[in-house]
Every structure is written in C-alpha cells, then in structure tokens.
PDB file of C-alpha atoms in Angstrom:
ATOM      1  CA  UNK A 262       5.897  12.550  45.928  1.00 85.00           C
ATOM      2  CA  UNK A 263       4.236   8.950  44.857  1.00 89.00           C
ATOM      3  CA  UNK A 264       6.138   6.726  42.735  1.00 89.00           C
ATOM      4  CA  UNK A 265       4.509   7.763  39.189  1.00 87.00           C
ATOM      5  CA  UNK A 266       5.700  11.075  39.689  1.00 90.00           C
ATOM      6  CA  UNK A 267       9.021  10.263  40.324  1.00 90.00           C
ATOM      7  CA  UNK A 268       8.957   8.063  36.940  1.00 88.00           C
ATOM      8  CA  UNK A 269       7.337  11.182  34.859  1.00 88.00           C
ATOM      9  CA  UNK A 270      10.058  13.482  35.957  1.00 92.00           C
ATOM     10  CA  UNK A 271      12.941  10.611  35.049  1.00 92.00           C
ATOM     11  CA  UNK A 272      11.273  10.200  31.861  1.00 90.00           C
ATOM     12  CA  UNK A 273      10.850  14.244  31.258  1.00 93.00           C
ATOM     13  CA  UNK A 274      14.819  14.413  31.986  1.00 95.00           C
ATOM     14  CA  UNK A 275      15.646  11.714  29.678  1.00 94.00           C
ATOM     15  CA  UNK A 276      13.820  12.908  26.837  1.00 94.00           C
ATOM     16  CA  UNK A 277      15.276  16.728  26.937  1.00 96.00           C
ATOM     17  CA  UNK A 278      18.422  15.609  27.112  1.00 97.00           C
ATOM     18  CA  UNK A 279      17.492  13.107  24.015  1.00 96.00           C
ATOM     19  CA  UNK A 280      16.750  16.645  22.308  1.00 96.00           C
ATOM     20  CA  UNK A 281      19.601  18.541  23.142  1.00 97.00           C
ATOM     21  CA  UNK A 282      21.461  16.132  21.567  1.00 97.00           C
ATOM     22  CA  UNK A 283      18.702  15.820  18.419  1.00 97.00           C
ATOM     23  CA  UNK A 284      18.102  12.029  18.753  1.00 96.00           C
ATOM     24  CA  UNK A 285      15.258  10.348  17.979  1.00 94.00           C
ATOM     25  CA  UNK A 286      13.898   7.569  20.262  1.00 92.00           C
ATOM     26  CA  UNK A 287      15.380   5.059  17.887  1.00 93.00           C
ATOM     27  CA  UNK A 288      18.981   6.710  18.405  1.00 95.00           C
ATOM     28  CA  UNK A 289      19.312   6.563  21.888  1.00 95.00           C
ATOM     29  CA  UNK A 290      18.026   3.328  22.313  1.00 94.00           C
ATOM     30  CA  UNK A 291      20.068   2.257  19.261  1.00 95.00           C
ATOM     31  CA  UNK A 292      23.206   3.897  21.551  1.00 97.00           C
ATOM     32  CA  UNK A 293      22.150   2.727  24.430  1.00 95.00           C
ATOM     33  CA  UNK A 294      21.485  -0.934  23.007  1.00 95.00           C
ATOM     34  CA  UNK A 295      18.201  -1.333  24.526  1.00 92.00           C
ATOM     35  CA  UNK A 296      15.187  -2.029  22.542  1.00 87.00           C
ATOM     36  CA  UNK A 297      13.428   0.948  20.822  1.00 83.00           C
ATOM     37  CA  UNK A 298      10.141  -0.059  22.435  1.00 81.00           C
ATOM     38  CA  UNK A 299      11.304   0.255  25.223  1.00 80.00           C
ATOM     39  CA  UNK A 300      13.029   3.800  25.032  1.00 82.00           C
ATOM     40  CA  UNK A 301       9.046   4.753  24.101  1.00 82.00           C
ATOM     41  CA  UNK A 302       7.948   2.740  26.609  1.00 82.00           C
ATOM     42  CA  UNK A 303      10.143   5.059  29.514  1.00 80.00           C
ATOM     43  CA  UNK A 304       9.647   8.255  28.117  1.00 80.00           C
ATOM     44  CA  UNK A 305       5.451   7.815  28.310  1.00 81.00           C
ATOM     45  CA  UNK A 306       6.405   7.214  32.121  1.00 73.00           C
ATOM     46  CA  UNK A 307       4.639   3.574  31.537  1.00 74.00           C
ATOM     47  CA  UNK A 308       7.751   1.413  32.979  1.00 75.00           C
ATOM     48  CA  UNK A 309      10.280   2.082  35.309  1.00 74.00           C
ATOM     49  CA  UNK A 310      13.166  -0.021  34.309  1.00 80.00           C
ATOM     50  CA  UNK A 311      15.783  -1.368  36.879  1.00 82.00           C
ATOM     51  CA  UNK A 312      19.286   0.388  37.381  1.00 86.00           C
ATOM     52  CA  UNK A 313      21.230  -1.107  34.826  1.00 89.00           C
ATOM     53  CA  UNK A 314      19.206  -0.243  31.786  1.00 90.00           C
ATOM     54  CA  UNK A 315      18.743   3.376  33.042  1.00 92.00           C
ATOM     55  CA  UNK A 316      22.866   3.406  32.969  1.00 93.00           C
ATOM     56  CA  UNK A 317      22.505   2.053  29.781  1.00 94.00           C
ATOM     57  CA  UNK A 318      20.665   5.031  28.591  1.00 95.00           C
ATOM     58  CA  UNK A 319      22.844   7.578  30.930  1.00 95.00           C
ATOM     59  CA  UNK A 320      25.917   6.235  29.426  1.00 96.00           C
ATOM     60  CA  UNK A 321      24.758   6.773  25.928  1.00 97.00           C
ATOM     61  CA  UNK A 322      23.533  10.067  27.047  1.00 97.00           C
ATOM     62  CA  UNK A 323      27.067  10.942  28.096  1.00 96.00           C
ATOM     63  CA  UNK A 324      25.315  11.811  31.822  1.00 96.00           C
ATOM     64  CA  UNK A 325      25.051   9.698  35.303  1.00 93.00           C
ATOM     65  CA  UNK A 326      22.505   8.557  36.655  1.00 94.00           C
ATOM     66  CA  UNK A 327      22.169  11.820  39.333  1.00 94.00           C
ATOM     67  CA  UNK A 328      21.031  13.687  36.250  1.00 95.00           C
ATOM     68  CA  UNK A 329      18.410  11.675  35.269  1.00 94.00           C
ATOM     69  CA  UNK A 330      16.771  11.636  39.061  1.00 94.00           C
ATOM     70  CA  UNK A 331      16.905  15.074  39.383  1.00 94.00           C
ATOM     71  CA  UNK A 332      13.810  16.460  41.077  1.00 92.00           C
ATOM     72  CA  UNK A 333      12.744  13.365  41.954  1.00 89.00           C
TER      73      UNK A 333
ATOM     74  CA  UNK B 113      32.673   4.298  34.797  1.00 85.00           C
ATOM     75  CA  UNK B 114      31.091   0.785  34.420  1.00 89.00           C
ATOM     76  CA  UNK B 115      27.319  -0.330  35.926  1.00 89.00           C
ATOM     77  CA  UNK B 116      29.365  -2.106  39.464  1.00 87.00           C
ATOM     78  CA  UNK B 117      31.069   0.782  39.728  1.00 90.00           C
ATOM     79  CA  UNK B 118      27.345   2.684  39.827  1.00 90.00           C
ATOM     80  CA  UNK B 119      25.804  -0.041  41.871  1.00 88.00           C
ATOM     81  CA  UNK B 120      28.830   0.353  44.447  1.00 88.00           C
ATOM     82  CA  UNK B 121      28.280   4.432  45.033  1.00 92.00           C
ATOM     83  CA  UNK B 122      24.718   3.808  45.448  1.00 92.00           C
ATOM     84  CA  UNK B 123      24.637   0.920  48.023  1.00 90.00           C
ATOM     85  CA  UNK B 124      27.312   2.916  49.708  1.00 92.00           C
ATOM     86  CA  UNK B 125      25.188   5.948  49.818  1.00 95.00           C
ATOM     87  CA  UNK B 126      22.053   3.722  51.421  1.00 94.00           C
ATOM     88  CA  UNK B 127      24.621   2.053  53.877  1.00 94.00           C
ATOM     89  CA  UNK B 128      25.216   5.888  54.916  1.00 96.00           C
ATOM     90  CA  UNK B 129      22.206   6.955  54.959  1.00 97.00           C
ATOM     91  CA  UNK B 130      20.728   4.041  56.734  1.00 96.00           C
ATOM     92  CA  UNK B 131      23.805   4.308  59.494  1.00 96.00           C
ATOM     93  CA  UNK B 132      22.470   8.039  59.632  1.00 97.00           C
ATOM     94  CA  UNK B 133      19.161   7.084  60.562  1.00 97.00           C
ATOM     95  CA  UNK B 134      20.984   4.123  62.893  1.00 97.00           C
ATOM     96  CA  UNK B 135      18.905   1.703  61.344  1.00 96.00           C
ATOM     97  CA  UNK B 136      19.570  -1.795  60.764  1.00 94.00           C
ATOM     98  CA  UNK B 137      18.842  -3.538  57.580  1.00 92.00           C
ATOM     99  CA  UNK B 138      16.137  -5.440  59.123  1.00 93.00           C
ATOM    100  CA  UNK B 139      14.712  -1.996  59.872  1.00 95.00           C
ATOM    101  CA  UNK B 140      15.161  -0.101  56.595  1.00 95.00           C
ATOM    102  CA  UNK B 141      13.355  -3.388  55.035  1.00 94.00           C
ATOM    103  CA  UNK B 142      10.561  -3.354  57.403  1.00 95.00           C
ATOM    104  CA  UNK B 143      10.275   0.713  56.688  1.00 96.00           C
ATOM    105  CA  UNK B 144      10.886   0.306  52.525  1.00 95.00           C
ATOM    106  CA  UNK B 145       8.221  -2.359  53.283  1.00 94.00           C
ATOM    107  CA  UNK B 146      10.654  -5.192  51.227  1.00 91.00           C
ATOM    108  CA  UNK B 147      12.365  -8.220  51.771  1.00 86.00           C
ATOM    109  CA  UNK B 148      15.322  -7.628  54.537  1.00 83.00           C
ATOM    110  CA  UNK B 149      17.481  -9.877  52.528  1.00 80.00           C
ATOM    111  CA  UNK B 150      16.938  -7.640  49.501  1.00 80.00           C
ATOM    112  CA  UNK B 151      18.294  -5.145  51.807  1.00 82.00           C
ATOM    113  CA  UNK B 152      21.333  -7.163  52.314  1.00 82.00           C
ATOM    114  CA  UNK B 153      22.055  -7.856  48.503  1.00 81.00           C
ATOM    115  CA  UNK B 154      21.560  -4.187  47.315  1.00 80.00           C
ATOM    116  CA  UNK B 155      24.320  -3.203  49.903  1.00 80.00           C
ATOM    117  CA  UNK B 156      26.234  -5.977  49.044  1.00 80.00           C
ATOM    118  CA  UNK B 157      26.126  -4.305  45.529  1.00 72.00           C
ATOM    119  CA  UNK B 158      24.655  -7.845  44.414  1.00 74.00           C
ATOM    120  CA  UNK B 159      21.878  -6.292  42.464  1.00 75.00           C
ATOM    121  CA  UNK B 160      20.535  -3.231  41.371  1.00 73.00           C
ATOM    122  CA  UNK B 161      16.725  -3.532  41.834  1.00 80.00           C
ATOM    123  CA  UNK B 162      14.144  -1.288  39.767  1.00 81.00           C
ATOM    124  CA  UNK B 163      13.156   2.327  40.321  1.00 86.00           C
ATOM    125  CA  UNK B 164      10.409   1.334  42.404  1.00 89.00           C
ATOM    126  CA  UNK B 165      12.439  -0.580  44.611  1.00 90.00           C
ATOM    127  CA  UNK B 166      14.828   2.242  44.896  1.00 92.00           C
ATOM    128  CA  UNK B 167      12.001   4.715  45.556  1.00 93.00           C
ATOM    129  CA  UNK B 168      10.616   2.716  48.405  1.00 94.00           C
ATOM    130  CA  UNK B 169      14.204   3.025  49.859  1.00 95.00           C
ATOM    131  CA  UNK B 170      14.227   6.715  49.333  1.00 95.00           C
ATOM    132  CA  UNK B 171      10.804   7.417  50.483  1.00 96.00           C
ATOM    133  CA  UNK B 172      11.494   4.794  54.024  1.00 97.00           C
ATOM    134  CA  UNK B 173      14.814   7.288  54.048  1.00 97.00           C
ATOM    135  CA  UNK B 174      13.203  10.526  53.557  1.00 96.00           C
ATOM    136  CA  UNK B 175      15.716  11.236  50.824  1.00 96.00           C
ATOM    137  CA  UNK B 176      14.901  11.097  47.018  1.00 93.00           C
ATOM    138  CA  UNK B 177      16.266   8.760  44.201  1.00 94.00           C
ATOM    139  CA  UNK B 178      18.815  12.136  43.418  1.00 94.00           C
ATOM    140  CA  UNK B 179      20.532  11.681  46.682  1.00 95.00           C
ATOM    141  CA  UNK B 180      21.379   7.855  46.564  1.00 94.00           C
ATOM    142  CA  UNK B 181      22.618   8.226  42.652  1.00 94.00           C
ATOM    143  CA  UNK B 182      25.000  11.253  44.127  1.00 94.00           C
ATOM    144  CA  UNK B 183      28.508  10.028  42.539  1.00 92.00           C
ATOM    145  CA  UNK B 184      27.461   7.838  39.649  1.00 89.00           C
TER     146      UNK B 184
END
C-alpha cells in the first residue's frame, strides 16, 4: 500500500462515521474545533494532517484513533 | 483520554515493535528513511509527526498505521 491509499481509506472512515452520526462537514469540524476547510480538505484525501488534529476529529467522533486507520 | 496520553501508546507501540525487529533507532530512521533524531523525539512522545511520517514508520516496520494506534 503507497501512502495516498492509506490517506483515502482514513478519509473514507472518517466521513462514514461523520454520517452515522448525520453531521455535516461543518459539524464535525465545528466539534472537533478545526477549521471547516480543512475537514473538506481530509475527506477529498488531499492532506494528511499530523496526529493531533486527527485526535481532534476522533475525539469529536467519540472513536480513537485505531478506528480511523483501519485498513490502512 | 487526552492527545499525550495517545502520543504515549503509540511511541510505546514503535519502541515494541522496533525492539521486535531488534533495531536501533538509528536503524528504524535509516529504514523509515527520516531523521534518527526524529526517531528519538517520537519515542520520547515529544511530538506526534504527520500521517506520512507515521506511514514511513509503518511501512520500514512492515506493520500498518492500525497497529501503532492499537490502544488510543
């Protein structure tokens, strides 16, 4: 596995469980106090962000981080 | 938990992993192909670098970014 797969399967976790809880983008980034751009930004699998803003996003999530990297 | 807490389970799970392997530090830097005192600060729990650093660890490991966020 290369490194941009890695990110679109992070980014494919992240955004089902945005829908299971029926969030937009500007929810979870509003509840995970990131910028909205940004939560747009990780979901098209165009940045990989460093560890503590992906906790940001787990924690709002009410997941760790293990969930998010599963299958990478 | 809280993001040090996170950053503490994962350096400890590249500290075991690495020991697995019975690499050094100098070696899992030269094999992750980054600095060997980045190496030191990520076990140190000093920093928490970005995904791609992580996956370079992984990939130099032969584990993926699941196993080293097992715990968070």
């Amino acid at each position: 596995m290369e490194y941009p797969d890695a990110l679109l399967i992070i980014r494919h976790n992240i955004y089902i469980l945005r829908l299971e809880k029926r969030w937009s983008q500007e929810k979870l980034a509003f509840a995970a106090d990131i910028f909205r751009s940004y939560t747009g930004s990780i979901e098209r699998g165009e940045t990989g962000p460093n560890t503590f803003v992906y906790f940001k996003i787990v924690k709002a999530l009410e997941v760790n981080l293990e969930t998010i990297m599963k299958g990478t």
